[in-house]
Structures are given as structure tokens and as C-alpha cells.
Coordinates of C-alpha atoms and ligand atoms in Angstrom, one line a residue:
Chain W
X1 CA -7.9 2.2 -40.5
X2 CA -9.1 -0.5 -37.9
X3 CA -12.4 -2.7 -37.9
X4 CA -14.0 -0.7 -35.7
X5 CA -13.5 2.1 -37.0
X6 CA -14.6 0.3 -41.0
X7 CA -18.2 -0.6 -38.8
X8 CA -18.4 2.7 -36.8
X9 CA -18.7 4.5 -40.9
X10 CA -20.1 2.2 -42.3
X11 CA -23.5 2.2 -39.5
X12 CA -23.1 6.1 -39.5
X13 CA -23.0 6.5 -43.3
X14 CA -25.8 4.1 -43.5
X15 CA -28.0 5.9 -41.0
X16 CA -27.1 9.1 -42.7
X17 CA -28.1 7.9 -46.3
X18 CA -31.3 7.1 -44.9
X19 CA -31.9 9.9 -43.5
X20 CA -31.2 12.3 -46.0
X21 CA -32.8 10.0 -49.2
X22 CA -35.0 7.8 -47.4
X23 CA -36.6 6.7 -50.7
X24 CA -33.4 4.6 -51.7
X25 CA -34.4 2.3 -49.7
X26 CA -38.3 1.9 -50.7
X27 CA -37.7 -1.5 -52.6
X28 CA -36.2 -3.1 -49.1
X29 CA -39.1 -1.6 -47.2
X30 CA -41.8 -2.7 -49.8
X31 CA -42.5 -6.3 -49.3
X32 CA -44.0 -5.4 -45.9
X33 CA -46.6 -3.5 -46.8
X34 CA -49.8 -4.2 -49.0
X35 CA -52.4 -2.9 -50.8
X36 CA -49.7 -0.3 -51.9
X37 CA -49.1 1.4 -48.8
X38 CA -46.6 3.5 -48.6
X39 CA -43.5 1.8 -48.0
X40 CA -41.5 5.5 -47.1
X41 CA -42.7 7.4 -44.0
X42 CA -44.3 10.6 -46.0
X43 CA -46.1 12.3 -43.5
X44 CA -43.0 14.1 -42.3
X45 CA -38.9 14.9 -42.5
X46 CA -36.8 12.2 -41.3
X47 CA -33.8 14.3 -41.0
X48 CA -35.9 16.8 -38.9
X49 CA -36.9 14.2 -36.2
X50 CA -34.2 12.2 -35.9
X51 CA -32.0 15.3 -34.9
X52 CA -35.1 16.4 -32.2
X53 CA -35.2 13.1 -30.9
X54 CA -31.1 12.9 -30.6
X55 CA -31.5 16.4 -29.4
X56 CA -34.3 16.3 -26.8
X57 CA -32.5 12.7 -25.5
X58 CA -29.2 14.8 -25.0
X59 CA -30.3 17.3 -23.7
X60 CA -32.1 15.4 -20.2
X61 CA -29.1 12.9 -20.2
X62 CA -26.8 16.5 -19.7
X63 CA -29.5 17.8 -17.4
X64 CA -29.8 14.7 -15.3
X65 CA -26.2 13.4 -15.4
X66 CA -25.4 16.7 -14.3
X67 CA -28.5 17.1 -11.0
X68 CA -27.1 13.1 -10.2
X69 CA -23.2 14.3 -9.8
X70 CA -24.0 17.2 -8.2
X71 CA -26.3 15.4 -5.8
X72 CA -23.8 12.4 -5.7
X73 CA -21.0 14.6 -4.5
X74 CA -22.9 15.6 -2.3
X75 CA -24.1 13.5 -0.5
X76 CA -21.0 11.7 -0.3
X77 CA -19.7 15.2 1.5
X78 CA -19.7 14.9 5.5
X79 CA -22.5 17.6 5.3
X80 CA -24.4 15.7 2.8
X81 CA -24.2 12.1 4.5
X82 CA -27.4 12.5 6.0
X83 CA -29.7 13.1 2.7
X84 CA -28.1 10.1 1.4
X85 CA -31.5 7.9 2.1
X86 CA -33.7 10.4 1.1
X87 CA -31.8 11.5 -2.5
X88 CA -31.5 7.9 -2.9
X89 CA -35.3 7.3 -2.7
X90 CA -35.8 9.9 -4.6
X91 CA -34.6 9.0 -7.5
X92 CA -34.6 5.7 -7.4
X93 CA -38.4 7.2 -7.7
X94 CA -37.3 8.7 -10.6
X95 CA -37.0 5.2 -12.3
X96 CA -39.6 3.2 -11.2
X97 CA -42.2 5.7 -12.1
X98 CA -43.2 4.9 -15.6
X99 CA -42.4 7.6 -18.1
X100 CA -46.1 7.6 -19.7
X101 CA -47.3 8.8 -15.7
X102 CA -44.7 10.9 -16.1
X103 CA -46.5 12.4 -19.1
X104 CA -50.0 12.3 -18.0
X105 CA -49.2 14.3 -14.8
X106 CA -46.8 16.7 -16.6
X107 CA -48.8 17.2 -19.9
X108 CA -51.7 19.6 -17.7
X109 CA -49.4 21.6 -15.9
X110 CA -46.9 22.1 -18.9
X111 CA -49.0 21.4 -21.8
X112 CA -48.0 18.9 -25.1
X113 CA -44.7 18.9 -27.0
X114 CA -40.7 18.5 -26.1
X115 CA -40.9 19.9 -22.4
X116 CA -43.3 16.9 -21.0
X117 CA -41.2 14.5 -22.4
X118 CA -37.4 15.8 -21.7
X119 CA -38.6 16.1 -18.1
X120 CA -40.0 12.3 -18.1
X121 CA -36.5 11.1 -19.5
X122 CA -34.8 14.0 -16.9
X123 CA -36.2 11.7 -14.6
X124 CA -36.3 8.3 -15.8
X125 CA -31.9 9.4 -16.7
X126 CA -30.9 9.9 -13.1
X127 CA -30.5 6.8 -11.2
X128 CA -27.6 5.4 -13.1
X129 CA -25.5 8.1 -13.0
X130 CA -26.7 8.6 -9.5
X131 CA -25.3 5.5 -8.2
X132 CA -22.2 5.4 -10.3
X133 CA -21.4 8.4 -9.4
X134 CA -21.1 7.4 -5.6
X135 CA -20.0 3.6 -6.4
X136 CA -17.2 5.8 -7.8
X137 CA -16.6 8.6 -5.2
X138 CA -16.6 5.5 -2.2
X139 CA -14.4 3.4 -4.4
X140 CA -11.6 5.6 -4.7
X141 CA -8.5 4.5 -3.0
X142 CA -8.3 5.2 1.0
X143 CA -4.2 5.3 0.8
X144 CA -5.1 7.6 -2.3
X145 CA -7.2 10.1 -0.4
X146 CA -4.8 10.2 2.1
X147 CA -2.3 11.4 0.3
X148 CA -4.3 13.5 -1.3
X149 CA -4.8 15.6 2.3
X150 CA -1.4 14.4 3.0
X151 CA 0.0 16.8 0.6
X152 CA -2.2 19.5 1.8
X153 CA -4.9 19.7 -0.7
X154 CA -8.4 21.9 0.6
X155 CA -11.4 19.8 0.2
X156 CA -12.5 21.0 -3.1
X157 CA -8.8 20.5 -4.4
X158 CA -9.0 16.9 -3.6
X159 CA -12.6 16.3 -4.6
X160 CA -11.7 18.0 -8.3
X161 CA -8.4 17.0 -8.4
X162 CA -8.8 13.4 -7.5
X163 CA -12.0 11.7 -6.3
X164 CA -13.4 13.3 -9.7
X165 CA -10.8 11.9 -12.3
X166 CA -10.8 8.9 -10.5
X167 CA -14.5 8.3 -10.9
X168 CA -15.1 9.6 -14.2
X169 CA -14.8 6.3 -15.8
X170 CA -17.6 5.2 -13.6
X171 CA -19.4 8.5 -14.0
X172 CA -19.5 8.3 -17.6
X173 CA -20.8 4.7 -17.8
X174 CA -23.9 6.1 -16.4
X175 CA -24.1 9.0 -18.6
X176 CA -24.2 6.2 -21.4
X177 CA -26.4 3.8 -19.7
X178 CA -29.0 6.8 -19.5
X179 CA -28.1 8.1 -22.2
X180 CA -28.7 4.6 -24.1
X181 CA -31.9 3.6 -21.9
X182 CA -33.8 6.9 -23.2
X183 CA -32.8 7.3 -26.8
X184 CA -35.6 4.5 -26.6
X185 CA -37.4 6.1 -24.6
X186 CA -37.4 9.4 -26.1
X187 CA -40.3 7.5 -28.7
X188 CA -43.6 7.9 -26.1
X189 CA -42.9 11.4 -26.0
X190 CA -44.5 11.8 -29.4
X191 CA -47.7 10.5 -27.9
X192 CA -48.1 14.0 -26.3
X193 CA -47.0 15.7 -29.9
X194 CA -43.1 16.1 -28.8
X195 CA -40.5 15.7 -32.3
X196 CA -39.3 12.3 -32.3
X197 CA -38.9 9.3 -34.2
X198 CA -42.1 7.8 -32.6
X199 CA -44.3 9.4 -34.6
X200 CA -43.1 6.8 -37.4
X201 CA -43.9 4.4 -35.1
X202 CA -47.1 5.3 -34.1
X203 CA -48.1 6.7 -37.3
X204 CA -47.3 2.7 -38.6
X205 CA -49.2 1.3 -35.5
X206 CA -51.9 3.6 -36.4
X207 CA -52.0 2.9 -40.0
X208 CA -51.2 -0.4 -39.5
X209 CA -48.2 0.2 -41.6
X210 CA -45.3 -2.4 -40.6
X211 CA -42.7 -1.0 -42.7
X212 CA -43.2 3.0 -40.4
X213 CA -42.5 0.9 -37.5
X214 CA -39.7 -0.8 -39.0
X215 CA -38.3 2.1 -40.2
X216 CA -38.5 4.3 -36.6
X217 CA -37.6 1.0 -34.9
X218 CA -34.2 1.0 -37.1
X219 CA -33.2 4.5 -36.7
X220 CA -33.9 4.4 -33.3
X221 CA -32.4 1.1 -32.6
X222 CA -28.8 2.6 -35.1
X223 CA -29.2 6.3 -33.1
X224 CA -28.8 4.6 -29.8
X225 CA -25.8 2.0 -30.9
X226 CA -24.0 5.0 -32.6
X227 CA -24.2 6.9 -29.1
X228 CA -23.0 4.2 -26.5
X229 CA -20.2 4.3 -29.3
X230 CA -19.4 7.7 -29.3
X231 CA -19.7 7.4 -25.4
X232 CA -17.4 4.5 -25.6
X233 CA -14.6 7.1 -27.3
X234 CA -15.2 10.2 -25.4
X235 CA -14.3 7.6 -22.4
X236 CA -11.5 6.5 -23.5
X237 CA -9.9 10.2 -24.4
X238 CA -10.9 11.1 -21.2
X239 CA -10.0 8.6 -18.3
X240 CA -6.0 8.8 -18.4
X241 CA -2.9 6.5 -16.5
X242 CA -4.1 3.2 -15.5
X243 CA -8.2 3.4 -14.8
X244 CA -8.5 3.1 -19.2
Chain E
X1 CA 12.7 21.3 16.1
X2 CA 9.3 19.6 16.8
X3 CA 7.9 19.3 20.2
X4 CA 5.3 17.3 21.5
X5 CA 3.7 18.2 24.4
X6 CA 1.3 15.7 26.7
X7 CA -0.6 14.7 23.4
X8 CA -3.3 12.1 23.4
X9 CA -6.3 10.9 21.0
X10 CA -9.4 9.1 22.6
X11 CA -11.9 7.1 20.5
X12 CA -15.0 6.5 22.6
X13 CA -13.2 7.1 25.8
X14 CA -10.3 4.7 24.5
X15 CA -7.2 6.6 24.7
X16 CA -5.0 5.5 21.6
X17 CA -2.3 7.8 22.3
X18 CA -2.4 8.4 25.5
X19 CA 0.0 11.4 27.5
X20 CA 2.7 11.3 24.8
X21 CA 5.5 14.1 25.2
X22 CA 8.8 14.3 23.2
X23 CA 10.8 16.5 21.1
X24 CA 12.3 15.4 17.9
X25 CA 15.7 17.4 17.3
X26 CA 16.0 19.3 13.6
X27 CA 17.9 17.3 10.7
X28 CA 17.8 14.0 12.3
X29 CA 15.8 11.0 11.9
X30 CA 14.0 9.5 14.6
X31 CA 11.9 6.2 14.6
X32 CA 8.9 5.1 16.4
X33 CA 8.8 1.4 16.4
X34 CA 6.6 -0.5 18.6
X35 CA 3.3 -3.2 17.9
X36 CA 0.3 -3.2 15.2
X37 CA -2.3 -1.1 17.1
X38 CA 0.4 0.4 19.4
X39 CA -0.6 4.0 18.0
X40 CA 2.1 4.5 15.7
X41 CA 0.3 6.0 13.1
X42 CA -2.4 7.8 15.2
X43 CA 1.1 10.0 17.0
X44 CA 2.6 10.4 13.3
X45 CA -0.8 12.3 12.1
X46 CA -1.4 14.1 14.8
X47 CA 1.9 16.1 14.1
X48 CA 0.5 17.1 10.4
X49 CA -3.2 17.0 11.8
X50 CA -4.9 14.2 9.7
X51 CA -5.5 13.5 13.3
X52 CA -6.8 15.9 15.5
X53 CA -5.6 15.4 19.2
X54 CA -7.5 14.9 22.0
X55 CA -5.6 16.9 24.0
X56 CA -2.4 18.3 24.0
X57 CA -0.3 20.0 21.5
X58 CA 2.6 19.6 18.6
X59 CA 4.7 23.0 17.9
X60 CA 7.2 23.3 15.2
X61 CA 9.8 25.2 16.2
X62 CA 8.0 27.1 18.5
X63 CA 4.9 27.5 16.6
X64 CA 2.1 25.7 17.6
X65 CA 0.4 23.9 14.7
X66 CA -3.3 24.5 15.7
X67 CA -3.2 27.8 15.0
X68 CA -2.8 27.3 10.9
X69 CA -5.1 26.3 8.8
X70 CA -4.9 22.1 8.0
X71 CA -4.3 22.0 4.9
X72 CA -1.8 25.5 4.6
X73 CA 0.5 23.3 7.5
X74 CA 0.6 20.1 5.4
X75 CA 1.8 21.6 2.5
X76 CA 4.3 22.7 4.7
X77 CA 5.2 18.7 5.7
X78 CA 6.5 16.0 3.4
X79 CA 3.8 12.9 4.1
X80 CA 4.8 9.2 2.7
X81 CA 2.6 6.8 3.8
X82 CA 2.4 2.8 3.1
X83 CA 0.5 2.1 0.2
X84 CA 2.1 5.3 -1.4
X85 CA -1.1 6.5 -2.6
X86 CA 0.5 7.7 -6.0
X87 CA -2.8 9.2 -8.2
X88 CA -2.9 7.1 -10.6
X89 CA -4.8 9.7 -12.8
X90 CA -1.5 11.4 -12.9
X91 CA 2.0 11.0 -14.5
X92 CA 5.4 10.3 -12.5
X93 CA 5.6 14.1 -13.6
X94 CA 2.4 15.2 -11.7
X95 CA 2.5 13.3 -8.9
X96 CA 5.6 14.8 -7.9
X97 CA 5.0 18.3 -8.9
X98 CA 1.5 17.8 -6.4
X99 CA 3.1 20.1 -3.6
X100 CA 4.8 22.7 -5.8
X101 CA 1.6 23.4 -8.0
X102 CA -0.8 23.6 -4.5
X103 CA 1.8 25.7 -3.7
X104 CA 1.4 28.0 -7.0
X105 CA 5.3 28.2 -8.0
X106 CA 5.2 28.9 -11.3
X107 CA 5.8 26.0 -14.3
X108 CA 9.6 26.4 -15.0
X109 CA 10.0 26.4 -11.5
X110 CA 8.1 22.7 -11.1
X111 CA 9.5 21.5 -14.0
X112 CA 13.4 22.2 -12.6
X113 CA 12.8 20.7 -9.2
X114 CA 11.0 17.5 -10.5
X115 CA 13.7 16.7 -13.1
X116 CA 16.1 17.6 -10.1
X117 CA 14.6 15.1 -7.5
X118 CA 13.8 12.7 -10.3
X119 CA 17.9 12.4 -11.2
X120 CA 18.1 12.2 -6.8
X121 CA 15.8 9.5 -7.3
X122 CA 18.2 7.1 -10.0
X123 CA 15.0 7.8 -12.7
X124 CA 15.9 9.3 -15.8
X125 CA 13.7 11.6 -16.7
X126 CA 13.4 11.5 -20.1
X127 CA 12.3 7.5 -19.6
X128 CA 9.9 8.4 -16.5
X129 CA 8.4 11.6 -16.2
X130 CA 5.8 10.9 -18.7
X131 CA 4.8 7.7 -17.2
X132 CA 1.8 6.8 -15.3
X133 CA 2.5 4.9 -11.5
X134 CA 1.2 1.6 -13.0
X135 CA 3.9 1.4 -15.5
X136 CA 6.7 1.5 -12.7
X137 CA 8.1 -1.5 -10.4
X138 CA 7.3 -1.4 -7.0
X139 CA 10.8 0.0 -5.6
X140 CA 10.4 3.0 -8.7
X141 CA 6.5 3.6 -7.1
X142 CA 8.3 3.8 -3.4
X143 CA 11.1 6.1 -4.8
X144 CA 8.4 8.4 -7.0
X145 CA 6.3 8.2 -3.5
X146 CA 9.4 9.6 -1.5
X147 CA 10.0 12.3 -4.4
X148 CA 6.8 13.5 -4.2
X149 CA 6.7 13.9 -0.3
X150 CA 10.0 16.0 -0.7
X151 CA 8.9 17.5 -3.7
X152 CA 8.7 21.8 -2.1
X153 CA 11.6 21.0 -0.1
X154 CA 9.4 20.4 3.2
X155 CA 12.0 21.3 6.7
X156 CA 9.9 18.3 8.2
X157 CA 9.3 14.4 6.5
X158 CA 6.7 11.9 8.0
X159 CA 6.7 8.6 6.8
X160 CA 4.5 6.3 8.3
X161 CA 5.7 2.4 7.4
X162 CA 7.1 3.7 3.6
X163 CA 9.0 0.6 3.0
X164 CA 6.3 -1.7 4.1
X165 CA 5.9 -3.2 0.6
X166 CA 9.0 -3.7 -0.7
X167 CA 11.1 -7.0 -0.9
X168 CA 14.5 -6.8 1.8
X169 CA 16.6 -6.2 -1.1
X170 CA 15.1 -3.3 -2.3
X171 CA 14.5 -2.0 1.3
X172 CA 17.7 -2.3 2.3
X173 CA 18.3 0.2 -0.5
X174 CA 15.4 2.4 0.0
X175 CA 16.3 3.1 3.4
X176 CA 20.3 3.4 2.2
X177 CA 18.4 6.2 -0.1
X178 CA 16.9 7.8 2.9
X179 CA 19.5 8.0 4.7
X180 CA 21.4 9.9 1.8
X181 CA 18.4 11.7 1.5
X182 CA 18.4 13.0 4.7
X183 CA 22.3 14.1 4.4
X184 CA 21.8 15.7 1.4
X185 CA 18.8 17.7 2.3
X186 CA 19.3 18.2 5.8
X187 CA 15.3 17.4 6.1
X188 CA 14.0 16.6 10.0
X189 CA 12.5 13.0 9.3
X190 CA 10.0 11.3 11.4
X191 CA 9.6 7.5 10.3
X192 CA 6.9 4.6 11.7
X193 CA 7.4 1.3 11.6
X194 CA 6.9 -2.0 13.3
X195 CA 10.4 -3.3 12.2
X196 CA 13.1 -3.1 15.2
X197 CA 15.4 -3.6 12.6
X198 CA 14.0 -1.2 10.3
X199 CA 14.0 1.3 13.4
X200 CA 17.5 1.0 14.8
X201 CA 19.5 1.2 11.3
X202 CA 17.6 4.4 10.4
X203 CA 17.4 6.6 14.0
X204 CA 19.1 8.1 15.2
X205 CA 16.8 8.6 17.8
X206 CA 14.9 5.8 18.6
X207 CA 10.8 5.7 20.4
X208 CA 9.3 2.6 21.7
X209 CA 5.5 2.5 21.5
X210 CA 3.4 0.2 23.1
X211 CA -0.5 0.9 24.3
X212 CA -0.4 4.4 22.7
X213 CA 2.3 5.2 25.2
X214 CA 6.4 6.0 24.6
X215 CA 8.4 4.0 26.6
X216 CA 11.2 5.2 25.8
X217 CA 12.8 7.4 23.6
X218 CA 16.5 8.0 23.2
X219 CA 19.7 6.8 21.0
X220 CA 19.7 3.7 20.2
X221 CA 22.8 2.4 22.1
X222 CA 20.9 3.5 25.1
X223 CA 17.7 1.5 24.5
X224 CA 20.1 -1.5 24.3
X225 CA 21.9 -0.9 27.1
X226 CA 20.0 1.0 29.4
X227 CA 15.6 -0.4 28.6
X228 CA 13.3 1.7 29.9
X229 CA 11.0 -1.0 30.5
X230 CA 11.2 -5.2 29.8
X231 CA 9.3 -4.4 26.5
X232 CA 11.9 -2.6 25.4
X233 CA 14.4 -5.1 26.1
X234 CA 12.3 -7.8 25.1
X235 CA 11.5 -5.6 21.0
X236 CA 15.0 -5.5 21.2
X237 CA 15.9 -9.1 21.7
X238 CA 18.4 -10.0 24.6
X239 CA 20.0 -12.2 21.8
X240 CA 20.7 -9.8 19.6
X241 CA 21.8 -6.6 21.4
X242 CA 25.5 -7.3 21.9
X243 CA 25.4 -6.8 17.8
X244 CA 22.9 -4.1 17.7
X245 CA 24.9 -2.1 19.7
X246 CA 28.3 -3.1 17.2
X247 CA 26.0 -2.2 14.3
X248 CA 25.5 1.5 15.6
X249 CA 29.1 2.0 16.1
X250 CA 31.5 2.5 12.3
X251 CA 34.8 1.8 11.7
X252 CA 36.1 5.1 12.1
X253 CA 34.7 5.5 15.6
X254 CA 36.9 2.5 16.9
X255 CA 40.0 2.9 15.1
X256 CA 42.9 3.2 16.8
X257 CA 46.7 4.5 15.5
X258 CA 49.4 2.3 14.6
X259 CA 51.6 1.3 12.2
X260 CA 50.0 -1.4 8.9
X261 CA 49.2 -4.9 10.1
X262 CA 48.8 -7.9 8.5
X263 CA 45.4 -8.2 8.4
X264 CA 41.7 -7.8 5.9
X265 CA 41.3 -3.8 4.7
X266 CA 38.0 -2.5 5.9
X267 CA 36.4 1.1 4.7
X268 CA 35.8 3.5 7.0
X269 CA 32.0 3.2 6.8
X270 CA 31.8 -0.1 7.8
X271 CA 29.9 -0.6 11.5
X272 CA 31.3 -2.8 13.3
X273 CA 29.2 -6.0 13.2
X274 CA 30.2 -5.6 9.4
X275 CA 34.2 -5.1 10.6
X276 CA 33.8 -8.1 13.0
X277 CA 32.4 -10.1 10.3
X278 CA 35.0 -9.6 8.6
X279 CA 37.6 -10.7 10.9
X280 CA 36.1 -13.8 12.0
X281 CA 35.8 -14.4 8.6
X282 CA 39.5 -14.5 7.8
X283 CA 40.9 -15.6 10.9
X284 CA 42.1 -12.8 11.4
X285 CA 43.3 -10.9 15.0
X286 CA 43.0 -6.7 13.2
X287 CA 42.1 -4.7 10.6
X288 CA 42.9 -1.9 8.5
X289 CA 40.7 1.0 8.4
X290 CA 41.3 2.8 4.9
X291 CA 39.0 6.1 4.1
X292 CA 37.1 6.1 0.5
X293 CA 39.9 7.8 -0.5
X294 CA 42.4 5.0 -0.1
X295 CA 44.3 6.7 3.0
X296 CA 45.2 3.8 5.9
X297 CA 43.5 6.4 9.0
X298 CA 44.8 3.0 11.5
X299 CA 43.8 -0.4 13.4
X300 CA 41.2 -2.1 13.9
X301 CA 41.7 -5.4 16.5
X302 CA 38.9 -8.1 17.4
X303 CA 39.6 -7.1 20.7
X304 CA 38.6 -3.0 20.4
X305 CA 35.7 -4.5 18.6
X306 CA 34.4 -6.4 21.1
X307 CA 35.2 -4.0 24.1
X308 CA 32.4 -1.6 22.4
X309 CA 29.8 -4.6 21.9
X310 CA 29.2 -4.4 25.6
X311 CA 26.7 -3.0 28.4
X312 CA 29.5 -0.8 30.8
X313 CA 31.5 1.2 28.4
Ligands
ADP401 N1 -10.4 6.3 13.1 C1 -10.1 5.6 13.9 N2 -11.0 5.5 15.1 C2 -11.6 4.6 16.2 N3 -10.3 3.6 16.2 C3 -9.4 3.8 15.6 C4 -9.5 5.3 15.3 N4 -8.1 5.2 14.5 C5 -7.4 4.4 14.7 N5 -8.2 3.2 15.7 C6 -7.8 2.6 16.6 O1 -6.6 3.0 17.2 C7 -5.5 1.9 17.3 C8 -3.8 2.4 17.0 O2 -3.7 2.6 15.3 P1 -2.8 3.1 15.3 O3 -2.1 4.1 15.8 O4 -2.9 2.9 13.5 O5 -1.7 1.7 14.9 P2 -0.3 1.4 14.5 O6 0.0 2.4 13.2 O7 0.5 1.5 15.7 O8 -0.6 0.4 13.8 C9 -5.8 0.8 16.8 O9 -6.2 -0.4 18.1 C10 -6.8 1.3 15.6 O10 -7.6 0.8 15.7
MG402 MG1 0.2 1.8 11.4

């Protein structure tokens, strides 16, 4: 087992242990609090919050990756080229528009809970995948595409067999970026009653409990690191030939 | 047979290929030679419709290529280009299998064909089939590119500066290989090149292009002895023309019957240029011509060689 795998297992082990039996870590967090305030979050199940958190992030990232890739493919085809400026503007707007504002707008429409958070994360995660998809598709070597045409691939065959595989490293990098950003961003969902680790942080802020804030932050950060790492492993497994 | 009829390609009214008509005989190599930008690639790419003609047509064995769907047409025509365009995410075997797979061959047939071609191109299947292109040398990549173009056994092979990236030694080897391949598979081949030496070495017919027009399309010897245009003579080079002519003929073509003589032995396949060089080097007036089995087939004198390197024949 190499050093990378050891570190990976240690971080994962630490996170899982903390989520399963948080009270073991009470001595670590106790010094942060005064007047006998609880050192470990006690208003809900940490494990369940963490699972909701990661599920929300992955669902949103999956949806935005799917839409961004389809859109990126469309605007790089001759038929869709005229929609590139419009699509780019929309996707950029999705990222520059603050997620908090997205929540404020969507709650009256869809109510409180997981859904407004999913929408906010979806909009926020489009840009990296969209731009990387376009960069990947436009970066395919001219000679390779010429050969694909010359061999007699149809436009669809060329896309599936050559262009997307060659763009895969960049596309996956975009997905990784949007995943990691959204692990952090998702904490704001708790302001609209979405289940997630934001709850722990907000509870800490409301009751002046530094230990809660730190717990919520640390668990979120560890999940971001592990997701980042998992995506890297996936990339290495999926990317073939000289691209890796 | 490939019939090109009054073929033109215009971009914004500039004719890049200008009213070209020519016939390519089956089972021959035709080279298209000219300076950069003369329209060679565009002409070649109109044959498999990677470029759509502005006017004119291309017939393959009498059938108008415009009537077939382009990607289906291209599966019948081999295509190899400079820079190769090998798929970097696919193994050597997968690259070679591209067209057979598009044609829906079954797995066993594809595998057998890939192994056969790797053998033909001197790439041991056990070693090379599973390698990725970036793990090969330039010369090996080039052979994979040609093997891929030949994979489905096309009657017609189009090559656009296929040896452009090779150093001189590998290039000469690749040219010899191509001549062997052409004889072995009886393929009709059209090769675009900007190298006049390559055009003469490979071409049964040579077409000289300039500014979108084919100035002359003929046997290489005719280009030398009867250039149709001053540009053709200029491209061939007057200082080289006698020697070029000699390099188009072999010892077998010029050998004369007679008894064994004092002098070096040369192979029937040696060009007259090579025999001449040998005789000059040895200071001998004549050579014995010997076939591959070692049997003497005749003599070749300096005088007979010189007679072949002249305009009037
Ligand atoms: N798609 C295109 N649009 C405009 N001009 C082109 C295009 N393709 C080729 N040309 C022009 O046509 C001329 C001939 O090109 P090409 O056939 O590639 O020449 P060659 O292969 O002999 O070097 C060049 O001047 C080139 O700039
Ligand atoms: Mg060219």
C-alpha cells in the first residue's frame, strides 16, 4: 500500500469515526467552549446530516454536469454554434448570481427544504463543466478529427468515439471543481431548512458555540478533500492512452 | 479506375483547385506533386469528399461519388495523413480496427486482420497490439497509420504527405514499404507530396500541380523528356534530369544478352542510376546482371546505360 492510500484511509477513517461516535472527540472540542456548553453537536444526528449534505451535492453536480456537457456539445456543433454566446452568458450568470440570492428567489416558488438548495448548487456548478467541455472539444487535435472523418465515422460516432473521450480529462476536472465548490456552498442550504452540515454551523453561530462551528466546518472540509480525491481516482481509471 | 472530371473548388471566388481532369489507372500509384498551397490536399480530399467540390465530379469505377453518403464512401477508401491522426486514447490494435469495426466486422475477423497487418508492417502483435500510440517511435506510428488506412482492404488509398514527419532514412524505408504494399494488395494509391524525389520514386504516374491546375499528368519519364510546361522542367531540375531518367529504369530493362564478362555483378532490380554509380566506382566498362536466384541474365555496358539517359529514345 502506498503513502497516498494510507493517507486516504486515515482521513476516511477519521471522518467515519467522528460521524459514528462523535462523543469520543468531546475532549478535543471541549476546551473551545465555556460554561459547560455541549462540545459535540446534540440537536441532530451528525451522520445523517453529513449523508444528506453529500447526497445533495452529488445530485446537484450530476445534474449540472449532464446539462453542461450536453450544452457544451451542442454549441460546438455547426448547428449550435450561434447559441454559444447566449449559453455562455447564461452559464456565467448562474455562477455570478450569489447562491444566497438564488435561495431567496426560489423559496417562494418551490418552498423550503432540499429543492431550493439543489437549484442554487445546480446553477453554481454549471460553469466549470461547461467551459471545460468546450475547451476539451475545441482542443482535440485537428489531425485526429480529420482522420476520424477520413475513416468514415459519422458525426455522432466521431463525437462518442473520439471527441468526448479526448475531452474527458478536462470534463472530469470541471466536474471535480464544481463538486468541491459545492460541498462548501451547500452549507448555506440550511438557511432554508435543507438538511445538511450547515445546520451544525448555524446552530453554533446562534448559540455562540465555537465547537459546533468548527465541527461543521471540519466535516465539510474533510468531505471536500475526499470527494476531490475520489474524482482524481476516477479520472485516472477512465482516462486512457497518452492523456493520463 | 478513378475519373476526375472538371473538378474545381472555390473559396470566396478564389479557385484553389481549378478545372482539373485526370484519370487514375487501377492498381497504380499516382503521385501529386507541387509547391505548398498549390491545391494538392484539396484535390485529394475531394476524392473522398472531405471537401465538397464546387463543380465537377469524381467517378470511382464509373460511379459518381456524389451519390453516396460521404461517411459510407470514406469507409471504402483508405486515408492516411501527415501527422497521422492516430487516436491517442486507443491502442494500436484498436486504431487499426477502426474501419473494420465501423463496417460491422465480427470480432474474430477484426482480430485476425489486425494481427495480419501488424505482421505485414513488421510490428510483432504480442508486443505492439496493446500499446498506445505515444509509446511507439515515429516510424512505428507512421506504419500504424498506414496499416489503419488499409485495414478494411480498400481498393483505393489516399495519402497526404504520409512520410512528411520522418527523417530521411525512415522515409526511404517507408517508401520502399509502400511500393511493396501496393504490389502485395494491388491497391490503387494516390499520394500527395511536395518532394519531387518522392513523387518520382513512388509514382507510376506523376501529376504536377501549380496554382490549382494540373500542368502535366504522365509517366515520370515523359515528364522528364517532354515537359508540358516550364514549371515542370524547373521542378524536375535540368541538372538532374538524365540521372532521374536512369533511376526510373532497372538493370532488367536494359540488360543485353551476351557471355559473362569481367566486371561487377548487379541485381536485375537495381536502377540504371545505381548500376552507373557502381561502374564509375569500380572503373569498369560493363556489369553482369544477375537475378535474385543468382542466375546471370545478361550484360549491361556503360554505353548502353548512357544511351538510356538521353532525351531522344
Ligand atoms: N477551408 C479553406 N478555406 C479557405 N481557403 C482554403 C481552405 N482550405 C485550403 N485553402 C487554401 O487553398 C490553397 C490550397 O490549399 P491545399 O490544398 O491545402 O494546398 P497544398 O496541399 O498543395 O499545400 C491554400 O492557399 C489554402 O490556404
Ligand atoms: Mg497539403
